[in-house]
Structures are given as C-alpha cells and as structure tokens.
PDB file of C-alpha atoms and ligand atoms in Angstrom:
ATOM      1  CA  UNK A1176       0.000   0.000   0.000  1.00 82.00           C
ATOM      2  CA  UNK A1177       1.327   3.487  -0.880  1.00 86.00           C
ATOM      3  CA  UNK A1178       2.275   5.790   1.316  1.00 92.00           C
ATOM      4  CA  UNK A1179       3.007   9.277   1.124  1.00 94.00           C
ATOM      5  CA  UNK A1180       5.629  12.100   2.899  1.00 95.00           C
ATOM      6  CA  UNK A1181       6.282  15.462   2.212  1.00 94.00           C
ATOM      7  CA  UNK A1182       8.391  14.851  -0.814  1.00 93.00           C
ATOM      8  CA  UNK A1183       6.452  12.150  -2.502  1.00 96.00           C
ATOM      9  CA  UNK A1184       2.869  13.173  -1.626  1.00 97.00           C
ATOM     10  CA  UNK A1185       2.418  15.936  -4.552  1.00 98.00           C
ATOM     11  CA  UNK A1186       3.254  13.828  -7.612  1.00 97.00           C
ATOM     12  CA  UNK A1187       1.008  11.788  -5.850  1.00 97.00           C
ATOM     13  CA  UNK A1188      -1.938  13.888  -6.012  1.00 98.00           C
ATOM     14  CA  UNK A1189      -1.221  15.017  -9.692  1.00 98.00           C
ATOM     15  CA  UNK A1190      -0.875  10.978 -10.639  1.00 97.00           C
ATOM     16  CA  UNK A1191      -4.626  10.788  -9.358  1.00 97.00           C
ATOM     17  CA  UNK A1192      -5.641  13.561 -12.581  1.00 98.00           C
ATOM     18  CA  UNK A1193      -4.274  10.601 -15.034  1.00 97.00           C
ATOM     19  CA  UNK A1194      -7.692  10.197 -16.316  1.00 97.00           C
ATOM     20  CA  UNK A1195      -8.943  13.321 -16.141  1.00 97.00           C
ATOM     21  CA  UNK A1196     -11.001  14.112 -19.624  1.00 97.00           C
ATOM     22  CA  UNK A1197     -10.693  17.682 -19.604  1.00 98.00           C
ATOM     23  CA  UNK A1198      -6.478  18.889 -20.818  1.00 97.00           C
ATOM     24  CA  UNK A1199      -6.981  22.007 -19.683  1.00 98.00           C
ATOM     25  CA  UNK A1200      -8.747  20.969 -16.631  1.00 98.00           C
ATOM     26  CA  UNK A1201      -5.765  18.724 -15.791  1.00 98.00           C
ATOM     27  CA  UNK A1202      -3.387  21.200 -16.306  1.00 98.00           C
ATOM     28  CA  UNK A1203      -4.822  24.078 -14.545  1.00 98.00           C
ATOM     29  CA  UNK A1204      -5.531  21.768 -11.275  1.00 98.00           C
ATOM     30  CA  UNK A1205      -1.682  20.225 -11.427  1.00 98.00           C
ATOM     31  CA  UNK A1206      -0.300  23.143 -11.560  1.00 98.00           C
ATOM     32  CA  UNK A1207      -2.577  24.110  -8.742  1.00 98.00           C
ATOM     33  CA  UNK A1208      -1.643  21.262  -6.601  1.00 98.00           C
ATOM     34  CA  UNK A1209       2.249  22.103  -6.930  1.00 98.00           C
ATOM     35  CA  UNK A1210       2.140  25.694  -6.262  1.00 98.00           C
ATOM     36  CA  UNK A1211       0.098  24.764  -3.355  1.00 98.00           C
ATOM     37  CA  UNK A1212       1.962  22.638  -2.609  1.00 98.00           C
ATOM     38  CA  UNK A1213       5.385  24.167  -2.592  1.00 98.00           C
ATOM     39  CA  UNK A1214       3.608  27.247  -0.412  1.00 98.00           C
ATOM     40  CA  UNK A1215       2.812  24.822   2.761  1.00 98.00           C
ATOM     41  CA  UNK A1216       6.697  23.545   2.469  1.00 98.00           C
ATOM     42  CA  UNK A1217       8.171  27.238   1.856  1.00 98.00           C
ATOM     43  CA  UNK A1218       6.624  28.365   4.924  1.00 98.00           C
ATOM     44  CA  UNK A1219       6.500  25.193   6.780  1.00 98.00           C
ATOM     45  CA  UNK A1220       2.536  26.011   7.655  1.00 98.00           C
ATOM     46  CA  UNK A1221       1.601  25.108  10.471  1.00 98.00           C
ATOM     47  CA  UNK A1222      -1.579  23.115  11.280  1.00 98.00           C
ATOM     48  CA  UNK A1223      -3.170  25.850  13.337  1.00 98.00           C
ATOM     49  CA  UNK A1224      -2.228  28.748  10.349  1.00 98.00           C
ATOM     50  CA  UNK A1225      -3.941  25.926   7.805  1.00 98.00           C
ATOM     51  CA  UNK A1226      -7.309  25.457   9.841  1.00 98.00           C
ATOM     52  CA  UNK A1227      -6.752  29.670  10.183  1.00 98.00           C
ATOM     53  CA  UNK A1228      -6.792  29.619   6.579  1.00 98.00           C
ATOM     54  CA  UNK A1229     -10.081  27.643   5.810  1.00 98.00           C
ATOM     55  CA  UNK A1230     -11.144  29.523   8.411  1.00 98.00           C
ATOM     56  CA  UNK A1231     -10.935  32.442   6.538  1.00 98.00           C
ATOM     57  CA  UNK A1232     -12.200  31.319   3.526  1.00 98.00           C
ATOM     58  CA  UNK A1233     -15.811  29.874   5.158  1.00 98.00           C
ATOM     59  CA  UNK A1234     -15.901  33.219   6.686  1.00 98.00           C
ATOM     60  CA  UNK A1235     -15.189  35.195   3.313  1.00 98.00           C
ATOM     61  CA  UNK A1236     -17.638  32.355   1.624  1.00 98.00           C
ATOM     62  CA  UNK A1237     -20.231  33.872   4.081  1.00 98.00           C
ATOM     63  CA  UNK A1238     -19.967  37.223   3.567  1.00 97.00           C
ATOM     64  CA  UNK A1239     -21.053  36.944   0.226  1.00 95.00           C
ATOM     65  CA  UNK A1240     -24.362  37.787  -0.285  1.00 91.00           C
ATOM     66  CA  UNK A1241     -26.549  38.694  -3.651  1.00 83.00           C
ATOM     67  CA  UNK A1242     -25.078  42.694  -2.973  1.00 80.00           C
ATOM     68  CA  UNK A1243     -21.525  41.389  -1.488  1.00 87.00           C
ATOM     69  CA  UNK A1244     -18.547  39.645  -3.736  1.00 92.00           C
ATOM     70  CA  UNK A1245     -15.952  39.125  -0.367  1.00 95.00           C
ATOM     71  CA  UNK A1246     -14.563  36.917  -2.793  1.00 96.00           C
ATOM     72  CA  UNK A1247     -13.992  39.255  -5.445  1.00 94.00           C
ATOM     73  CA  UNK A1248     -12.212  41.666  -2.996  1.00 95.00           C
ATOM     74  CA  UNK A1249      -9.887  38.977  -1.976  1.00 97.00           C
ATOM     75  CA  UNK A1250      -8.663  38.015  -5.272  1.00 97.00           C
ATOM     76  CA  UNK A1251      -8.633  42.296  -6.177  1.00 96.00           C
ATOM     77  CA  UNK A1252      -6.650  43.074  -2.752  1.00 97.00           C
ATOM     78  CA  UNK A1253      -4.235  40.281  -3.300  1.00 98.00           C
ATOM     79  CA  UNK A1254      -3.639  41.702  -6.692  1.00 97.00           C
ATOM     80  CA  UNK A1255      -4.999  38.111  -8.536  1.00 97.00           C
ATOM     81  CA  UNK A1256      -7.796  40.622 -10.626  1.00 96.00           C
ATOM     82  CA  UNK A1257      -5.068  42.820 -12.340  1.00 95.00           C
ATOM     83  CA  UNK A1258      -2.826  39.803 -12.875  1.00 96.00           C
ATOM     84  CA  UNK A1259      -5.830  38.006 -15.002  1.00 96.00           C
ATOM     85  CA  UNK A1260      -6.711  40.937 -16.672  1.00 93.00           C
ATOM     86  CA  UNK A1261      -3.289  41.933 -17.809  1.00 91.00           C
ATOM     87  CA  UNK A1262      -3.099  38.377 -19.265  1.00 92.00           C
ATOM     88  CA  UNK A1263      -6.111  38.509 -20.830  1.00 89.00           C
ATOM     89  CA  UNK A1264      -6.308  42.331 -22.148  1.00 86.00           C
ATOM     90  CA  UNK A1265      -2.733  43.404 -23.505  1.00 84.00           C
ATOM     91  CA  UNK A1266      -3.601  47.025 -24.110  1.00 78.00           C
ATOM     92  CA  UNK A1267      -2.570  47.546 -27.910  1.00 80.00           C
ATOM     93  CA  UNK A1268      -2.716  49.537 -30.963  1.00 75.00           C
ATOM     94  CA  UNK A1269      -3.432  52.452 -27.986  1.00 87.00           C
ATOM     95  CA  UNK A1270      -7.044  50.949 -27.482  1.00 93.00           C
ATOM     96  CA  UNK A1271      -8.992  51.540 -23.827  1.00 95.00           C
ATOM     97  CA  UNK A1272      -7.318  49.625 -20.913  1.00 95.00           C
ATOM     98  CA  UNK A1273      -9.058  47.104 -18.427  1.00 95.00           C
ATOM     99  CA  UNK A1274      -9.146  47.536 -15.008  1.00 95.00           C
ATOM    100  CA  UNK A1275     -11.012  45.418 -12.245  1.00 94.00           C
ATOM    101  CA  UNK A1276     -14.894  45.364 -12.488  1.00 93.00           C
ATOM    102  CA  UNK A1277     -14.726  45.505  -8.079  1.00 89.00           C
ATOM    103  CA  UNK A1278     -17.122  44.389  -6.044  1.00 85.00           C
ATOM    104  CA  UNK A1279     -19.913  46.676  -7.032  1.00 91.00           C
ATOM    105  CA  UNK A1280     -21.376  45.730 -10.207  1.00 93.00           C
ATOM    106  CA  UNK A1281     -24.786  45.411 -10.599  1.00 91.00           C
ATOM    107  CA  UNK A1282     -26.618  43.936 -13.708  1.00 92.00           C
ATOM    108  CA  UNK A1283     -29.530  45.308 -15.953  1.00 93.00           C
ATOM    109  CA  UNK A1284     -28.982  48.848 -14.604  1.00 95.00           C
ATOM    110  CA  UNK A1285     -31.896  51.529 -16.742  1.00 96.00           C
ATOM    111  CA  UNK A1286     -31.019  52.680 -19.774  1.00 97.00           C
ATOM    112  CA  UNK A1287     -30.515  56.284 -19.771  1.00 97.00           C
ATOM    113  CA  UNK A1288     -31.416  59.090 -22.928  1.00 97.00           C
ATOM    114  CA  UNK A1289     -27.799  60.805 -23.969  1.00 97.00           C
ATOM    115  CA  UNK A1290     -26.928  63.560 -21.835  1.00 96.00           C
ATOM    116  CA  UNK A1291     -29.400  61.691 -18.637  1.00 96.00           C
ATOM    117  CA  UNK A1292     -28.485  62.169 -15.219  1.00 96.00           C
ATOM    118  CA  UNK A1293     -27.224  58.752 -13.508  1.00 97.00           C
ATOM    119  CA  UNK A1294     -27.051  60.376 -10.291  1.00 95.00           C
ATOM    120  CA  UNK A1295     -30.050  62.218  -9.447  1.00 92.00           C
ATOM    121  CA  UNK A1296     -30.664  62.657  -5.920  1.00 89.00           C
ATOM    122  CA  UNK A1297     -27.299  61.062  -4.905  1.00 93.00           C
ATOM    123  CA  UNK A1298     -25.168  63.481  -2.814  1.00 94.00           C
ATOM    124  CA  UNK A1299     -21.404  64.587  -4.991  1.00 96.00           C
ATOM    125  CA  UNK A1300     -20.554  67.640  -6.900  1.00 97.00           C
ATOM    126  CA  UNK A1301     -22.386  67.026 -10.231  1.00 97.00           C
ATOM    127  CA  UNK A1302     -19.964  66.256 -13.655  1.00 97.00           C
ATOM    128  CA  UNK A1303     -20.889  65.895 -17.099  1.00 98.00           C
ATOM    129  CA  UNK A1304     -18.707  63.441 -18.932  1.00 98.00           C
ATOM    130  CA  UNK A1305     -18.204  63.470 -22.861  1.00 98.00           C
ATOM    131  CA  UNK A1306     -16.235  61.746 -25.282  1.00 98.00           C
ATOM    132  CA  UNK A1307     -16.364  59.608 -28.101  1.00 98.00           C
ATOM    133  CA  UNK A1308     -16.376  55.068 -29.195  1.00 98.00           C
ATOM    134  CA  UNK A1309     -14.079  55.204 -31.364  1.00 97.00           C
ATOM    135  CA  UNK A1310     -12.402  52.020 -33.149  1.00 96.00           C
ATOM    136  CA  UNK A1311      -8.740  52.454 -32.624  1.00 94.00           C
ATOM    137  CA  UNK A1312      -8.089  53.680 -36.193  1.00 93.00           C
ATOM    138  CA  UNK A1313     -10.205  56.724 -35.383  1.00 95.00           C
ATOM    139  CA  UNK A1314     -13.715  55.741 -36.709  1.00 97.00           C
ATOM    140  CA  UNK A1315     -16.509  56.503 -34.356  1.00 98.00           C
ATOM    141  CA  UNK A1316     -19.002  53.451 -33.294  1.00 98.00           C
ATOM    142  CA  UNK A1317     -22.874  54.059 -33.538  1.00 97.00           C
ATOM    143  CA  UNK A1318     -24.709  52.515 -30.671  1.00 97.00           C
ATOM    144  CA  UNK A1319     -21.614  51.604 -28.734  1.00 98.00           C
ATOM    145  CA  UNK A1320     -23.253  50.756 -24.699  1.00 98.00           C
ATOM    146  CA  UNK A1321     -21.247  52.557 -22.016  1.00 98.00           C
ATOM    147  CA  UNK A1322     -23.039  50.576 -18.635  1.00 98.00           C
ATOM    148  CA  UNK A1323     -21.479  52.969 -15.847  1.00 98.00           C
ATOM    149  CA  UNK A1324     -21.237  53.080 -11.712  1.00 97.00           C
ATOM    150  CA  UNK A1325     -19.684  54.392  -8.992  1.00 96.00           C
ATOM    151  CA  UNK A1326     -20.422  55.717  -5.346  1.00 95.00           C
ATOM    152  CA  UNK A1327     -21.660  58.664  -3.997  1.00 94.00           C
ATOM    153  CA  UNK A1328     -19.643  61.737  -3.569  1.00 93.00           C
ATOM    154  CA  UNK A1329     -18.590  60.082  -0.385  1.00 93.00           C
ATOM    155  CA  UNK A1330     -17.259  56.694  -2.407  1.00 93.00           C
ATOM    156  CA  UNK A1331     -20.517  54.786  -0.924  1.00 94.00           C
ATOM    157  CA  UNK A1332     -21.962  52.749  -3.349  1.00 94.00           C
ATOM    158  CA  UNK A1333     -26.000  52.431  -3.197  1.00 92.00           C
ATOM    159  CA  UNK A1334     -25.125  48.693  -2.011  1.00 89.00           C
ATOM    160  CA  UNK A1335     -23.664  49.872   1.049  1.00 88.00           C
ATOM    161  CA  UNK A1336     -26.587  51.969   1.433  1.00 88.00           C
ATOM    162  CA  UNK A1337     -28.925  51.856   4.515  1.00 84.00           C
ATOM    163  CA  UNK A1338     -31.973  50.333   3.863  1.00 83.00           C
ATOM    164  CA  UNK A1339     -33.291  48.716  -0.449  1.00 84.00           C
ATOM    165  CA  UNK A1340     -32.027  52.485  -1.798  1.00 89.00           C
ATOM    166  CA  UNK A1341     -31.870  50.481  -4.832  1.00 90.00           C
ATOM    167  CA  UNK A1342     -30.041  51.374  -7.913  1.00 93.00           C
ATOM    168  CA  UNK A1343     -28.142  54.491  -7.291  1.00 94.00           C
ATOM    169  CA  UNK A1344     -25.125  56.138  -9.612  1.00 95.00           C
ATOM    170  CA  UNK A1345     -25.411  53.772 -12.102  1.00 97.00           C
ATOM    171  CA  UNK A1346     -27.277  53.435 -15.918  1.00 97.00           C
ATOM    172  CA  UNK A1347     -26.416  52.651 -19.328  1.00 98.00           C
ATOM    173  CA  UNK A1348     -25.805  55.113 -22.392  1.00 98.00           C
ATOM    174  CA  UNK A1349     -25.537  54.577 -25.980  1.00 98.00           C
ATOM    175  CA  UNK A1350     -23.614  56.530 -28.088  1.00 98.00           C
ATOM    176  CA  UNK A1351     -25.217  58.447 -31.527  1.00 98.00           C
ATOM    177  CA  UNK A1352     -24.346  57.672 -34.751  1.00 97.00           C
ATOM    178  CA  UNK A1353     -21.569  59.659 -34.485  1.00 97.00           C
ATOM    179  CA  UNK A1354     -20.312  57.815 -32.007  1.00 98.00           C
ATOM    180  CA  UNK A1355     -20.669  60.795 -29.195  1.00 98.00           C
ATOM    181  CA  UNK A1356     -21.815  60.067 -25.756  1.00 98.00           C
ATOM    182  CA  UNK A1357     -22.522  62.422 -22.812  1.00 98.00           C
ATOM    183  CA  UNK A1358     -23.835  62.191 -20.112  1.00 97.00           C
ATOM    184  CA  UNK A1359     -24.133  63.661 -16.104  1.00 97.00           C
ATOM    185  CA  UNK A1360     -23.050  61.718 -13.211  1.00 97.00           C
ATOM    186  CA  UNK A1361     -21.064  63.152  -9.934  1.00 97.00           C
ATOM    187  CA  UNK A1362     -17.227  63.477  -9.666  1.00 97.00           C
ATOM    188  CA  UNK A1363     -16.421  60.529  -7.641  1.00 96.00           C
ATOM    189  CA  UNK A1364     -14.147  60.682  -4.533  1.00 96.00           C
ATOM    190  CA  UNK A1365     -11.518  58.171  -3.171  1.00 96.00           C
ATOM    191  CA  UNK A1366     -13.009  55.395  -0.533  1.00 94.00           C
ATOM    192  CA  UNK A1367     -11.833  52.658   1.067  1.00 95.00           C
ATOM    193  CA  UNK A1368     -13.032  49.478  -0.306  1.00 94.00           C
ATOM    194  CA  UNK A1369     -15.070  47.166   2.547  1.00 93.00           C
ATOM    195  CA  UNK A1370     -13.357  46.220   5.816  1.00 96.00           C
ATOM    196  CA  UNK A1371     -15.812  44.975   7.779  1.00 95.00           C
ATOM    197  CA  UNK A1372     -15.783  41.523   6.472  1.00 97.00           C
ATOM    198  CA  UNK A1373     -12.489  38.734   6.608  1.00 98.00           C
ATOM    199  CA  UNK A1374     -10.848  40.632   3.817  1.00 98.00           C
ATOM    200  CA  UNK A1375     -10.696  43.935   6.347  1.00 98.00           C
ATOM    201  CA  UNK A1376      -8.777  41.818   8.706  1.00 98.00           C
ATOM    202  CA  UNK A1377      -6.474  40.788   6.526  1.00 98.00           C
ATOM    203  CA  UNK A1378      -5.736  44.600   5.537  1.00 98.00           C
ATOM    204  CA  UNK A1379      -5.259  45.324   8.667  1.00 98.00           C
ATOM    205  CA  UNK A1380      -2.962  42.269   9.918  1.00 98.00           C
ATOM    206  CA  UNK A1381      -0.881  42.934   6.590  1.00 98.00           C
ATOM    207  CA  UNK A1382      -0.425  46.722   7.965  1.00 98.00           C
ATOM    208  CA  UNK A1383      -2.373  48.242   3.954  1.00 98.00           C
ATOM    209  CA  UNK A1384      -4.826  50.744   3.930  1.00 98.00           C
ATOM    210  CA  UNK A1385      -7.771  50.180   2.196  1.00 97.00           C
ATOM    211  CA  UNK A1386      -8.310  53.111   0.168  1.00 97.00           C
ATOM    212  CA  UNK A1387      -8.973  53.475  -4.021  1.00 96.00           C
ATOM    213  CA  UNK A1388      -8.462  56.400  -5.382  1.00 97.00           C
ATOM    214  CA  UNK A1389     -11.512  58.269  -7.087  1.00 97.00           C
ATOM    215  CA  UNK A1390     -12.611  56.622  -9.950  1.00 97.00           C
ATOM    216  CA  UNK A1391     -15.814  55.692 -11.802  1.00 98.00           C
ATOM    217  CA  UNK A1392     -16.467  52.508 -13.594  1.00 97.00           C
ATOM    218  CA  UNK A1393     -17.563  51.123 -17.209  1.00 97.00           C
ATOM    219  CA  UNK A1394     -18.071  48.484 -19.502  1.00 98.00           C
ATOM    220  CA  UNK A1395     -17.670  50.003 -22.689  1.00 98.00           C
ATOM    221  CA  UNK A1396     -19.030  47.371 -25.399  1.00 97.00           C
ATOM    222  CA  UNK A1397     -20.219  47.022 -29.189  1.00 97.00           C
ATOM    223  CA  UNK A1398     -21.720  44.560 -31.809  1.00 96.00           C
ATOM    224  CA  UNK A1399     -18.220  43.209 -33.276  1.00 96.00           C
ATOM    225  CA  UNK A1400     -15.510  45.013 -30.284  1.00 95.00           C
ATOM    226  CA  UNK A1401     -13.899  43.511 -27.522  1.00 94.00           C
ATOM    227  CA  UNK A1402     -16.066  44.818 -24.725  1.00 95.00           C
ATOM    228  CA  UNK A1403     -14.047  46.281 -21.979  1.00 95.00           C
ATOM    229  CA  UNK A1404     -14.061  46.939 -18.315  1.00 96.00           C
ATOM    230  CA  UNK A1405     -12.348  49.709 -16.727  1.00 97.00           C
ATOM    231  CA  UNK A1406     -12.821  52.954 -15.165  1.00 97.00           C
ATOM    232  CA  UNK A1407     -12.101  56.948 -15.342  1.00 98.00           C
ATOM    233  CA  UNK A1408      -9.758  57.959 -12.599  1.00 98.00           C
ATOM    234  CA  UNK A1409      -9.778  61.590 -11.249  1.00 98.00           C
ATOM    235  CA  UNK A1410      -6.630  63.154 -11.729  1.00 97.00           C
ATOM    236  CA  UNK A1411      -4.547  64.700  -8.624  1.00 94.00           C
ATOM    237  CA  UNK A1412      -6.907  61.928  -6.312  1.00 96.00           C
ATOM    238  CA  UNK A1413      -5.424  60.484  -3.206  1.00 96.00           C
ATOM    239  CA  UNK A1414      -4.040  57.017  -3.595  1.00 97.00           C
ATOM    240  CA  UNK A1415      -3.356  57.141  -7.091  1.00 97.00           C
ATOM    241  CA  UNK A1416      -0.258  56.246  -6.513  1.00 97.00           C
ATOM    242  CA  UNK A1417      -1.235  53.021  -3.834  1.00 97.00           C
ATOM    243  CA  UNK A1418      -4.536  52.052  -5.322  1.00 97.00           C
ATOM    244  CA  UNK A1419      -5.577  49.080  -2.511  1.00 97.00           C
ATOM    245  CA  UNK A1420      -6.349  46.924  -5.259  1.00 97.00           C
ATOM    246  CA  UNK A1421      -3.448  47.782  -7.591  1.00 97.00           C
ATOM    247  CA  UNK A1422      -6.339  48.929 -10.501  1.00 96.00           C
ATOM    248  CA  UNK A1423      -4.793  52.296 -11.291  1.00 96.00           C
ATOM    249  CA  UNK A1424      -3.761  52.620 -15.030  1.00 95.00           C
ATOM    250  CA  UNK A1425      -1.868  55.902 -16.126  1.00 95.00           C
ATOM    251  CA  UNK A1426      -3.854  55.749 -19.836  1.00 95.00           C
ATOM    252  CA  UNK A1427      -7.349  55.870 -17.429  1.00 97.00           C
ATOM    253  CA  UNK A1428      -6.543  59.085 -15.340  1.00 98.00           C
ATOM    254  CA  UNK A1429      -8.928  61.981 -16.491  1.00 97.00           C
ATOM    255  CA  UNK A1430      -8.641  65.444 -15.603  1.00 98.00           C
ATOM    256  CA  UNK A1431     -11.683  67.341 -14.275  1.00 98.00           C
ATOM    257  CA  UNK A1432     -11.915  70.421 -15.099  1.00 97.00           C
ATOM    258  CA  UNK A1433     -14.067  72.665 -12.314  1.00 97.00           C
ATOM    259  CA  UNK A1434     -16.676  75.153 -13.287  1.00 97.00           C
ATOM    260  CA  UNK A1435     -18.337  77.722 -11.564  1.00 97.00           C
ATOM    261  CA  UNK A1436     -22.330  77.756 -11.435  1.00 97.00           C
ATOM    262  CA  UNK A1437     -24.380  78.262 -14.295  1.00 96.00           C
ATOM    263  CA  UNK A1438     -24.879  76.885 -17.803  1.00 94.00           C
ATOM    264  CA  UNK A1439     -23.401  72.854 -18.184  1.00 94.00           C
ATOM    265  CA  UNK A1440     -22.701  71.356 -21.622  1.00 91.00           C
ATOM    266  CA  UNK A1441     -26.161  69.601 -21.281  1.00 89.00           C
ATOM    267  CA  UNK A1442     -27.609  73.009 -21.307  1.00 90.00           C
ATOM    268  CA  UNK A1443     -29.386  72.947 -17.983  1.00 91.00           C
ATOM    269  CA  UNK A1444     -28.375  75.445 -15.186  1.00 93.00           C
ATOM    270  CA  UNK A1445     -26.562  74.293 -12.320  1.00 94.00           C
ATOM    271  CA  UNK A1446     -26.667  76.324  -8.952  1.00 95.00           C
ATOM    272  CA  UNK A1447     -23.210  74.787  -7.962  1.00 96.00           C
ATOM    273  CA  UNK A1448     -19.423  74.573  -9.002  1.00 97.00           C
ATOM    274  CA  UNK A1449     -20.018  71.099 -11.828  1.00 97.00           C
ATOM    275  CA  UNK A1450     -16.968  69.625 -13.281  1.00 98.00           C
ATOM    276  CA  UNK A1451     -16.575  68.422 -17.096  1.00 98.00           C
ATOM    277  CA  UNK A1452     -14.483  65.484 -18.325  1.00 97.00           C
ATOM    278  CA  UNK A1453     -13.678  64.492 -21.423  1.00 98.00           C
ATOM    279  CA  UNK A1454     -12.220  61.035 -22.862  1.00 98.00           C
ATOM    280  CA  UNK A1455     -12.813  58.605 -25.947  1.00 98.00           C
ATOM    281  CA  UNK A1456     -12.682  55.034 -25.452  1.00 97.00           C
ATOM    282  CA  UNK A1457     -10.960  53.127 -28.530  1.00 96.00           C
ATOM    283  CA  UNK A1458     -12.438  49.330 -28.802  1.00 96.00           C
ATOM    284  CA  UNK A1459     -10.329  46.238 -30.418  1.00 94.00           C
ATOM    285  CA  UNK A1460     -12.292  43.834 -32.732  1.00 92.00           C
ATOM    286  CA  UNK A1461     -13.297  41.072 -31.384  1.00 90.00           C
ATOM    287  CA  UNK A1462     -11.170  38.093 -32.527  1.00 82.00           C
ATOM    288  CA  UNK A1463     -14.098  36.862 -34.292  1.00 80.00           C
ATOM    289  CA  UNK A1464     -14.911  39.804 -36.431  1.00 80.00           C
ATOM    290  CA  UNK A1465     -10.556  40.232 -36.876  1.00 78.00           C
ATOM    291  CA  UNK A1466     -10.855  36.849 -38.410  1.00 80.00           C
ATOM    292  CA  UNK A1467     -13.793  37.556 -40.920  1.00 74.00           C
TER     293      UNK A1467
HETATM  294 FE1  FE2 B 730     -15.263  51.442  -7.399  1.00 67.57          FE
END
C-alpha cells in the first residue's frame, strides 16, 4: 500500500488527474496542486495557520451575499484581478485599458437618454462626462453601450446603502451615430473598499490601507468590439499612486476640469461649481470579427 511524505505526496496527487477528460482541466488543477503545494513547504505552515486559513475562507464564503462579492475583494486586494486581466487584455494599438470590475457591479442597470443624469438625488458635486467610441483607427461606433457606476460623492456605493435604496449612480448610455456620448453623473471621490468583512482583517494584519483612489467605472461594449471593463480615474486623487487593489492605469486618469455655477454642456443650469471630463474610449475587434 502506498504511502506518502512530504516529498512524494504531490506527484502523488497530480498521478490521481491521469484520467482526467478535460487537458486544460488537468493542467490548470496540477499546476494548482504544486504551487500549493510548494507554499505549505516554503513556509513550513503550520496546522493551526492551515485550519486559520479555511477559516478564513468559510468566513469570506459567508460574507457573500446577492449585494456582497468578499470573494472578489480577496482576489482584487491580493492583486490576482489585475494579474488576469493583464493576461487577458494586452492594451494595444493604444485601445482603452481594463481595469477590475470591483465588487460593485450590478446587472440590468436603466437605460438612460444621452446627456441623462445617472445620479439624481445622490449626494457629490455634479460632472458631465463626454467623449467619443471610437475604433482604434479613429472611426466613431454608432450605438456603442457605455453601462457605468460608482459611489456617492462620499465613495458609498448604493449597495452599502442603509436600507433597499436600490439602484443608485449607475445606468447605461448609448452613443449616436456619431459615435458621441454624454452624459451627467457626480465626480467621484476616493473610498476605502469594505473592511468589515475577513478581507478587512487581513488589511489590517498585513499593515495596507484600504483606500482606491476616485474613480468611476464602465463596460464600454459594441456589436463586433472587444467589450471592456475599466474605469475613469480623477486626476490629482489620493491614492493614485497606492490604489488598494493595484487597478490604477496611467492611460485611465482623467482630468476634471471645475466650473463655476451656471450653464453645463447639457444646457441645464446648475446652482453649484459642476466639473466636465472628457475622454474617448478606442475598442479592439473582437477576434471573431478580426478573423472575418
Ligand atoms: Fe469602485
């Protein structure tokens, strides 16, 4: 009868995958298994710091609810988010940058008319945001789908809210046939993502703040484009320079310019300082339409 020791046990394991149907399957899970592996001897766990660890996990599990992803904040605080998307979405021929889609996304948000107001009756200093879907030779894309969040003007998102606020800061615009989009939201503010939950005490343990620096998110998409998930950073934000979960591209800061009261781009009077912002997306072809 076998038996197994701390050098023999992990070919072991990976043997076991020998008739595994799936290659990729197989490979993903053996390579799994030896990285895993290899972590328990680097640090010689202990038993207590392994029961810690599942300990953590059934906690983060449980924190998850329909409005919480704990899980998704793990793997964007421990940088695993950036790393897949970096793999996954080369930036090239200058086209729009991913960034993590965070713990806040929220499906089938209402469409909005072009130059709508996500944020009414959300608290922030009001911004109108312009631009252009462009393809990254220039041409502009009709009917492009910009589906956009963020928080409040004090970084909470309407699922942190109090209470069923429900959607809050958040709708969908298309762009016109000349491939134009505006639209008014607020000018978001830096926050600290949620510590309340397993992955706070593991901030806090590893001695990191929490913070992200202002930004506001999107899925930019099209009929025949890569779609793409990123956000507009504020320029001159705190933590720009130590975003908690390591999302910050340079290509994605925005500057906002500040206004005093009266007429906005939309053409409706404001009563209070607004900000403008201004930035085109470029979209890839999807590898599907590249190949046709
Ligand atoms: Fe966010």
């Amino acid at each position: 009868m076998p038996e197994f020791n701390e050098k023999t046990i992990t070919a072991a394991v990976i043997a076991r995958l020998a008739e595994c149907k799936d290659p990729r399957f197989q490979r993903v899970m053996s390579s799994l298994i030896t990285h895993l592996h290899d972590f328990v001897r680097d640090v010689n766990l202990t038993e207590q710091e392994w029961i810690n660890a599942l300990m953590f996990l059934t906690a983060t599990g449980k924190a998850c609810t329909d409005k919480r992803q704990e899980f998704i904040l793990l793997s964007d605080t421990l940088g695993v988010s950036v790393l897949v998307i970096s793999l996954n979405h080369p930036p090239e021929q200058g086209s729009l940058e991913s960034t993590v889609l965070g713990p806040f996304y929220w499906e089938n948000a209402p469409e909005f008319p072009l130059g709508g107001n996500l944020a009414a009756g959300v608290s922030g200093e009001p911004a109108f945001y312009s631009g252009r879907v462009l393809t990254t030779d220039g041409k502009p894309i009709a009917n492009a789908l910009l589906d956009i969040w963020s928080g409040d003007g004090d970084g909470t998102y309407d699922m942190q809210m109090a209470g069923d606020v429900g959607m809050k800061a958040r709708g969908k615009i298309r762009t016109d046939a000349q491939g134009r989009y505006w639209f008014r939201s607020i000018k978001p503010t830096y926050y600290p993502v949620p510590t309340d939950g397993p992955v706070g005490v593991m901030l806090r343990r590893m001695g990191r703040h929490p913070n992200r620096p202002g930004h506001i998110h999107m899925i930019v998409s099209a009929p025949g484009y890569e779609a793409v998930t990123t956000h507009l950073f504020v320029a001159n934000s705190e933590y720009l320079d130590s975003d908690a979960v390591f999302g910050m591209k340079e290509s994605l800061v925005t500057q906002f310019d500040k206004h005093p009261p009266g007429k906005a781009p939309t053409g409706e009077a404001v009563s209070e300082p607004f900000y403008t912002v201004q930035y085109d997306f470029r979209l890839r072809k999807s590898a599907a339409a590249a190949a046709a």
